Short mmCIF file of C-alpha atoms in Angstrom, two decimals:
data_model
loop_
_atom_site.label_atom_id
_atom_site.label_comp_id
_atom_site.label_asym_id
_atom_site.label_seq_id
_atom_site.Cartn_x
_atom_site.Cartn_y
_atom_site.Cartn_z
CA MET K 1 -21.59 -7.01 -34.63
CA THR K 2 -20.07 -7.09 -31.18
CA MET K 3 -17.68 -4.85 -30.05
CA TYR K 4 -14.55 -7.23 -30.04
CA GLN K 5 -15.88 -7.85 -34.20
CA SER K 6 -16.29 -4.18 -34.99
CA ASP K 7 -12.81 -3.06 -33.13
CA ARG K 8 -10.55 -6.06 -34.54
CA ALA K 9 -10.52 -4.38 -38.33
CA LYS K 10 -8.90 -1.46 -36.64
CA GLN K 11 -6.04 -3.62 -34.57
CA THR K 12 -2.61 -4.53 -35.58
CA ILE K 13 0.44 -6.27 -33.66
CA THR K 14 3.90 -5.22 -33.96
CA ILE K 15 6.13 -7.70 -33.11
CA GLU K 16 9.78 -6.86 -33.15
CA GLY K 17 9.55 -3.80 -34.99
CA LYS K 18 7.15 -4.87 -37.87
CA THR K 19 3.71 -4.60 -37.70
CA TYR K 20 0.79 -7.29 -38.72
CA LEU K 21 -2.56 -6.98 -40.21
CA PRO K 22 -5.36 -8.88 -38.49
CA ASP K 23 -5.53 -11.12 -41.88
CA VAL K 24 -2.14 -12.40 -41.69
CA PHE K 25 -2.74 -14.81 -38.98
CA LEU K 26 -5.95 -16.25 -40.66
CA ASP K 27 -4.83 -16.62 -43.95
CA GLU K 28 -2.53 -19.88 -44.74
CA ASN K 29 0.89 -17.91 -44.80
CA SER K 30 2.47 -17.63 -41.76
CA PRO K 31 4.52 -14.33 -40.42
CA GLU K 32 8.46 -15.39 -40.29
CA PHE K 33 8.67 -14.30 -36.90
CA ILE K 34 7.15 -18.16 -35.87
CA SER K 35 10.67 -19.90 -37.00
CA GLN K 36 12.60 -17.85 -33.98
CA SER K 37 11.22 -19.89 -31.07
CA ASP K 38 8.27 -22.37 -29.86
CA PHE K 39 7.46 -19.32 -27.88
CA HIS K 40 7.43 -17.31 -31.35
CA ASN K 41 5.13 -20.05 -32.46
CA ASP K 42 2.77 -19.85 -29.25
CA LEU K 43 2.34 -16.10 -29.49
CA PHE K 44 1.28 -16.63 -33.54
CA LEU K 45 -1.52 -19.25 -32.35
CA PHE K 46 -2.59 -16.59 -29.62
CA LEU K 47 -2.87 -14.25 -32.34
CA LYS K 48 -4.58 -16.52 -34.83
CA ASP K 49 -7.51 -17.48 -32.00
CA TRP K 50 -7.82 -13.72 -31.15
CA PHE K 51 -8.10 -12.72 -34.67
CA SER K 52 -10.46 -15.57 -34.99
CA ASP K 53 -14.69 -14.33 -35.59
CA SER K 54 -15.36 -16.25 -32.11
CA PRO K 55 -16.31 -12.95 -29.45
CA THR K 56 -14.22 -15.44 -26.81
CA LEU K 57 -11.33 -17.70 -26.26
CA LYS K 58 -10.21 -20.03 -23.35
CA VAL K 59 -8.19 -19.35 -20.16
CA GLN K 60 -6.47 -21.55 -17.75
CA THR K 61 -6.99 -20.27 -14.71
CA SER K 62 -4.31 -20.66 -12.03
CA GLY K 63 -6.07 -22.59 -9.41
CA SER K 64 -5.03 -20.01 -6.78
CA THR K 65 -8.88 -20.62 -5.55
CA GLY K 66 -9.38 -24.48 -6.42
CA ILE K 67 -8.61 -27.01 -8.86
CA SER K 68 -7.11 -25.48 -12.11
CA LYS K 69 -10.07 -25.14 -15.09
CA GLU K 70 -10.72 -23.55 -17.96
CA MET K 71 -12.74 -20.64 -19.02
CA LEU K 72 -14.70 -18.73 -21.69
CA VAL K 73 -13.67 -15.10 -21.56
CA GLU K 74 -15.16 -12.24 -23.75
CA LYS K 75 -12.60 -10.81 -25.64
CA SER K 76 -14.07 -7.15 -25.61
CA ARG K 77 -13.64 -7.99 -21.81
CA MET K 78 -10.13 -8.16 -21.93
CA MET K 79 -9.69 -5.12 -24.54
CA GLN K 80 -11.45 -3.36 -21.52
CA SER K 81 -8.43 -4.41 -19.12
CA ALA K 82 -6.36 -3.98 -21.18
CA GLN K 83 -7.19 -0.42 -21.46
CA LEU K 84 -7.51 0.35 -17.63
CA THR K 85 -3.59 -0.94 -17.52
CA CYS K 86 -2.48 1.73 -20.36
CA SER K 87 -4.07 4.23 -18.78
CA PHE K 88 -2.97 4.05 -15.89
CA LEU K 89 0.79 3.15 -16.87
CA GLY K 90 0.48 5.81 -19.73
CA LEU K 91 1.73 3.46 -22.64
CA LYS K 92 1.94 4.40 -25.51
CA LYS K 93 1.79 3.54 -29.57
CA GLY K 94 5.41 2.57 -30.08
CA ASP K 95 6.71 1.90 -26.81
CA SER K 96 8.59 -1.41 -26.22
CA ALA K 97 7.02 -4.23 -24.22
CA LEU K 98 8.47 -7.66 -23.58
CA LEU K 99 6.65 -10.82 -23.27
CA CYS K 100 8.42 -13.29 -21.05
CA MET K 101 5.27 -15.07 -19.68
CA SER K 102 3.47 -18.40 -20.72
CA LEU K 103 0.29 -17.28 -23.25
CA ASP K 104 -0.69 -20.36 -21.37
CA TYR K 105 -2.20 -18.16 -18.85
CA ILE K 106 -4.03 -15.26 -18.32
CA ALA K 107 -0.71 -12.68 -17.44
CA GLY K 108 0.96 -13.18 -20.73
CA LYS K 109 -2.37 -13.43 -22.96
CA MET K 110 -2.77 -9.90 -21.56
CA VAL K 111 0.93 -8.35 -22.72
CA VAL K 112 -0.53 -9.37 -25.71
CA VAL K 113 -3.41 -7.40 -25.49
CA ARG K 114 -2.00 -4.87 -24.32
CA ALA K 115 -0.07 -4.34 -27.18
CA LEU K 116 -2.89 -4.65 -29.60
CA ILE K 117 -4.59 -1.65 -27.39
CA ALA K 118 -2.01 0.39 -27.29
CA GLY K 119 -0.17 -0.05 -30.23
CA LEU K 120 3.25 -1.71 -27.96
CA ASP K 121 6.13 -2.99 -29.95
CA LEU K 122 6.07 -6.74 -28.68
CA TYR K 123 9.26 -8.23 -27.90
CA PRO K 124 9.11 -12.20 -26.68
CA ILE K 125 11.75 -13.57 -24.97
CA PRO K 126 10.68 -17.79 -24.47
CA PRO K 127 9.72 -17.54 -20.29
CA SER K 128 12.45 -18.67 -18.02
CA GLY K 129 13.75 -17.28 -14.71
CA ASN K 130 16.27 -15.32 -16.06
CA PRO K 131 14.37 -13.42 -19.11
CA LEU K 132 16.66 -10.43 -18.63
CA LYS K 133 20.12 -12.33 -19.18
CA ASP K 134 20.31 -12.80 -22.52
CA THR K 135 18.43 -9.30 -24.17
CA ASP K 136 20.09 -5.79 -23.75
CA LYS K 137 17.09 -4.05 -24.88
CA GLU K 138 15.64 -1.58 -23.01
CA PHE K 139 11.79 -1.46 -22.21
CA CYS K 140 8.96 0.58 -21.76
CA PHE K 141 7.30 -2.06 -20.36
CA ALA K 142 7.28 -5.54 -18.52
CA ALA K 143 5.29 -8.22 -16.37
CA MET K 144 6.83 -10.42 -14.65
CA ILE K 145 6.62 -13.03 -11.80
CA PRO K 146 7.86 -12.35 -8.31
CA LEU K 147 10.57 -15.51 -9.38
CA GLN K 148 11.96 -13.76 -12.93
CA VAL K 149 12.20 -10.52 -10.44
CA PHE K 150 14.12 -12.08 -7.91
CA ASN K 151 16.79 -13.97 -10.29
CA SER K 152 17.19 -10.94 -12.06
CA LEU K 153 18.30 -9.04 -8.93
CA GLN K 154 21.13 -11.49 -8.31
CA SER K 155 23.62 -10.19 -11.53
CA ASP K 156 24.49 -6.67 -11.16
CA THR K 157 23.86 -6.68 -15.36
CA GLU K 158 20.62 -8.11 -15.40
CA LYS K 159 19.57 -6.38 -11.87
CA LYS K 160 20.91 -3.14 -14.37
CA ARG K 161 18.71 -3.87 -17.05
CA LEU K 162 15.25 -4.71 -14.75
CA SER K 163 16.13 -1.15 -13.29
CA ASN K 164 15.90 0.59 -16.81
CA ILE K 165 12.58 -0.45 -17.36
CA LYS K 166 10.48 2.29 -17.27
CA LYS K 167 7.26 0.58 -16.15
CA LEU K 168 7.42 -2.77 -14.32
CA ILE K 169 4.37 -4.68 -13.00
CA ILE K 170 4.74 -7.55 -11.10
CA GLY K 171 2.47 -10.57 -10.37
CA GLY K 172 1.47 -14.16 -9.41
CA GLY K 173 2.41 -13.96 -6.17
CA SER K 174 3.41 -12.56 -3.04
CA ILE K 175 6.74 -10.45 -2.98
CA ASP K 176 9.30 -10.90 -0.66
CA PRO K 177 10.37 -7.75 1.34
CA GLN K 178 14.46 -8.21 -0.04
CA ILE K 179 13.02 -8.08 -2.95
CA GLU K 180 11.20 -4.42 -2.30
CA GLU K 181 13.96 -3.74 -0.56
CA ALA K 182 16.00 -4.13 -3.40
CA ILE K 183 13.60 -2.22 -6.05
CA LYS K 184 13.41 0.78 -3.97
CA SER K 185 16.04 2.76 -5.64
CA PHE K 186 15.36 1.46 -9.13
CA PRO K 187 14.31 5.21 -11.32
CA HIS K 188 11.51 4.28 -12.50
CA LYS K 189 7.98 3.10 -11.09
CA VAL K 190 7.88 -0.96 -9.99
CA TYR K 191 4.44 -2.03 -9.10
CA SER K 192 3.02 -5.01 -7.53
CA THR K 193 -0.36 -6.08 -9.07
CA TYR K 194 -3.45 -7.58 -7.64
CA GLY K 195 -6.09 -10.13 -9.52
CA MET K 196 -7.06 -13.12 -10.70
CA THR K 197 -7.75 -14.94 -13.35
CA GLU K 198 -11.25 -13.87 -13.37
CA THR K 199 -10.84 -10.47 -13.40
CA LEU K 200 -8.82 -10.64 -16.77
CA SER K 201 -5.21 -9.98 -14.90
CA HIS K 202 -5.29 -6.93 -12.12
CA ILE K 203 -7.64 -5.35 -10.28
CA ALA K 204 -5.64 -3.06 -8.36
CA LEU K 205 -1.44 -2.06 -8.18
CA ARG K 206 0.50 -0.53 -5.56
CA GLN K 207 3.74 0.91 -5.99
CA LEU K 208 6.73 -0.52 -4.34
CA ASN K 209 9.12 2.64 -4.94
CA GLY K 210 9.78 5.81 -5.19
CA ILE K 211 7.58 8.52 -2.70
CA GLU K 212 4.43 7.07 -3.31
CA ALA K 213 5.56 3.25 -2.03
CA SER K 214 2.79 1.77 -0.21
CA ASP K 215 1.62 -1.42 1.26
CA HIS K 216 -2.03 -0.57 -0.30
CA TYR K 217 -3.32 -1.91 -3.72
CA HIS K 218 -4.84 1.08 -5.43
CA PRO K 219 -8.01 -0.30 -7.32
CA PHE K 220 -9.03 0.88 -10.74
CA ASP K 221 -11.70 3.45 -10.26
CA SER K 222 -14.52 1.27 -12.31
CA VAL K 223 -14.13 -1.25 -9.33
CA ILE K 224 -15.97 -1.63 -6.29
CA LEU K 225 -14.77 -3.50 -3.88
CA SER K 226 -16.65 -5.08 -0.43
CA ILE K 227 -15.70 -6.97 2.10
CA SER K 228 -17.77 -10.47 3.18
CA GLU K 229 -18.57 -11.66 6.63
CA ASP K 230 -15.56 -13.56 7.08
CA ASN K 231 -13.65 -10.45 6.27
CA ALA K 232 -12.72 -11.75 2.71
CA LEU K 233 -12.53 -9.31 -0.25
CA ILE K 234 -15.00 -9.06 -2.26
CA ILE K 235 -14.44 -7.28 -6.05
CA ASP K 236 -17.68 -5.64 -7.94
CA ALA K 237 -15.05 -4.83 -11.66
CA PRO K 238 -18.46 -4.38 -14.34
CA LEU K 239 -15.49 -3.81 -17.19
CA VAL K 240 -14.01 -7.12 -17.11
CA SER K 241 -16.48 -9.70 -14.88
CA ASP K 242 -20.21 -9.82 -14.80
CA GLU K 243 -20.54 -11.16 -11.58
CA LEU K 244 -19.03 -10.29 -8.10
CA LEU K 245 -15.87 -12.40 -7.67
CA TYR K 246 -15.62 -13.92 -3.79
CA THR K 247 -12.04 -13.89 -3.29
CA ASN K 248 -10.36 -15.85 -0.14
CA ASP K 249 -7.64 -12.91 0.52
CA ILE K 250 -8.60 -11.33 4.25
CA VAL K 251 -7.93 -7.67 3.23
CA GLU K 252 -8.63 -4.47 4.93
CA ILE K 253 -9.93 -1.51 3.07
CA TYR K 254 -9.46 2.46 3.89
CA GLU K 255 -11.42 5.43 3.15
CA ASP K 256 -9.20 6.28 -0.18
CA LYS K 257 -10.54 2.89 -1.24
CA SER K 258 -7.41 1.04 -0.99
CA PHE K 259 -7.00 -1.96 0.69
CA ARG K 260 -4.23 -3.75 2.71
CA ILE K 261 -3.63 -7.88 2.26
CA ILE K 262 -3.98 -9.38 5.80
CA GLY K 263 -3.49 -12.96 4.84
CA ARG K 264 -5.28 -15.96 3.03
CA LYS K 265 -8.49 -18.19 3.83
CA ASP K 266 -7.22 -21.08 1.90
CA ASN K 267 -4.54 -23.43 2.01
CA ILE K 268 -2.85 -22.78 -0.91
CA ILE K 269 1.47 -22.63 -1.02
CA ASN K 270 2.43 -20.04 -4.00
CA SER K 271 6.22 -21.13 -4.70
CA GLY K 272 7.73 -19.84 -7.52
CA GLY K 273 4.60 -19.13 -9.27
CA VAL K 274 3.17 -22.82 -8.56
CA LYS K 275 0.12 -22.93 -6.83
CA ILE K 276 0.14 -25.97 -4.34
CA GLN K 277 -2.93 -27.13 -2.15
CA ILE K 278 -1.84 -28.01 1.03
CA GLU K 279 -4.04 -30.91 1.44
CA GLU K 280 -2.87 -32.68 -2.02
CA VAL K 281 0.79 -33.43 -0.48
CA GLU K 282 -0.81 -34.39 2.64
CA ALA K 283 -2.47 -36.75 0.79
CA LEU K 284 -0.02 -38.18 -1.22
CA LEU K 285 2.29 -38.69 2.20
CA LYS K 286 -0.51 -40.19 4.20
CA PRO K 287 0.19 -43.71 3.05
CA ALA K 288 3.74 -43.74 4.33
CA LEU K 289 3.76 -41.18 7.04
CA ASN K 290 0.40 -41.59 8.60
CA ASN K 291 -0.23 -39.34 11.22
CA GLY K 292 1.95 -36.76 13.24
CA PHE K 293 2.71 -34.54 10.31
CA ALA K 294 1.64 -31.74 8.29
CA ILE K 295 2.41 -29.50 5.18
CA THR K 296 3.00 -25.58 5.65
CA SER K 297 5.27 -22.84 4.74
CA LEU K 298 7.84 -20.31 5.31
CA PRO K 299 8.41 -17.10 3.32
CA ASP K 300 11.29 -17.26 1.14
CA PRO K 301 12.71 -14.01 -1.09
CA LYS K 302 13.19 -16.68 -4.09
CA PHE K 303 10.03 -18.36 -4.27
CA GLY K 304 8.04 -15.74 -2.37
CA GLU K 305 7.09 -19.38 -0.10
CA ILE K 306 8.57 -22.29 0.14
CA VAL K 307 6.98 -26.05 1.09
CA VAL K 308 7.74 -26.84 4.73
CA LEU K 309 7.12 -30.59 6.77
CA ALA K 310 6.54 -30.28 10.06
CA ILE K 311 6.66 -34.09 11.34
CA GLU K 312 7.00 -35.26 15.10
CA ARG K 313 9.54 -38.42 14.12
CA GLU K 314 13.09 -38.64 12.55
CA ILE K 315 12.02 -39.63 8.55
CA ASP K 316 14.53 -41.11 5.75
CA GLU K 317 13.82 -38.20 2.71
CA ASN K 318 14.07 -40.22 0.70
CA LEU K 319 11.04 -41.79 1.53
CA ILE K 320 9.07 -39.42 0.51
CA SER K 321 10.67 -38.30 -2.67
CA ASN K 322 9.27 -41.39 -3.97
CA LEU K 323 5.95 -40.19 -3.45
CA LEU K 324 5.80 -36.77 -4.80
CA PRO K 325 6.17 -34.51 -7.42
CA VAL K 326 9.25 -32.35 -7.38
CA TYR K 327 7.54 -29.17 -7.28
CA PHE K 328 5.51 -30.55 -3.84
CA MET K 329 8.83 -31.73 -2.09
CA PRO K 330 9.40 -29.67 0.86
CA LYS K 331 13.02 -27.52 0.81
CA LYS K 332 12.89 -27.64 4.78
CA ILE K 333 11.82 -30.78 7.25
CA ILE K 334 11.08 -29.18 10.45
CA ARG K 335 10.98 -31.70 13.71
CA VAL K 336 7.55 -30.95 15.94
CA ASN K 337 6.97 -31.82 19.61
CA LYS K 338 3.34 -32.28 18.96
CA ILE K 339 1.30 -30.88 15.42
CA PRO K 340 -1.03 -27.89 16.86
CA LEU K 341 -4.38 -29.16 16.32
CA THR K 342 -8.30 -27.26 16.79
CA GLU K 343 -10.17 -28.48 19.47
CA THR K 344 -12.32 -30.34 16.78
CA GLY K 345 -9.13 -32.27 15.92
CA LYS K 346 -8.22 -30.62 13.11
CA ILE K 347 -4.53 -29.24 11.81
CA SER K 348 -4.47 -25.87 13.34
CA ARG K 349 -3.01 -24.07 10.49
CA VAL K 350 -2.27 -20.80 12.25
CA ALA K 351 -0.86 -22.28 15.33
CA LEU K 352 1.45 -24.84 13.17
CA LYS K 353 2.47 -21.54 11.01
CA GLN K 354 3.36 -19.56 13.82
CA LEU K 355 5.70 -22.30 15.05
CA VAL K 356 7.49 -23.53 12.05
CA LEU K 357 8.65 -19.76 11.84
CA ASN K 358 9.39 -19.79 15.16
CA LYS K 359 11.40 -22.78 15.14
CA SER K 360 12.98 -21.27 11.70
CA ALA K 361 14.02 -18.43 13.18
CA ASN K 362 15.47 -20.19 16.12
CA SER K 363 17.58 -22.39 13.96
CA GLN K 364 19.20 -19.68 12.35
#
């Protein structure tokens, strides 16, 4: 019998104040909460999968290091990851937890697993850009993406509700300095998380407010970090993965085992939680624009990053709107004299980013 199977019988889930036994999700009868929304039904389907005899379940990767794919993960490892977070944050039985992220990806799934492990009282709110808009409940724990936090900060009411969350973790994208500045005065601890699907959510956190605020991420005690030959982070997290995990993040590691992210070595733009592959956008534009253009990004307080089209000539924006999906559309088009190239004729991504940053700053 696996760890998961032996522990399953001990698990219950509390949803909006009512506790359910595993059998509820395995028989033909459906709990009443599923009728509240499609998202409540999604939660039911996840729990049905969770309480099944299978020791594994399928998880969709976010695509941050390439094409999104499906992977099988062990439920026992998800439980161990959840235990690490719950212990770090001091979450305890009966604490209220907000579930406001899609259950298609690991971040949302792990909120539910943490509720199972720690006995949290789970409150599902359909994922949106403003998860606190229609609720005045005070939560002990919540996990959000930066876009949800940004939007909540734009309303005095929602900002107050956000500040009342006892333990808030933010993941899924970089956090703009404007967001960090806005939450510095929050009375309760707010953390940025570092991780990926393969680490079953996060393996490190950094505090964003209070006297312990830092730009360093602190890994869990069971995690061992090292740096590859190209200065990218390597993660050894035996509780959640059998293999070493090689990342695309350029980092500095310090004597206290904390680390700071310098940048990424790949070409992904994370705009409002949507991972956009630069080369894919350029391939769609090439038939119409030929040469003399490139895709890059700029930091943005709302979306984290925005897609930027750098081009050597004037163009009709309608020309590209017919070629790209909505989430690929550049939010800025910047004229440049020349797209910077490397000695081998490839686009110099670093030089291009700096060029666009300078032009954007000069135009303001």
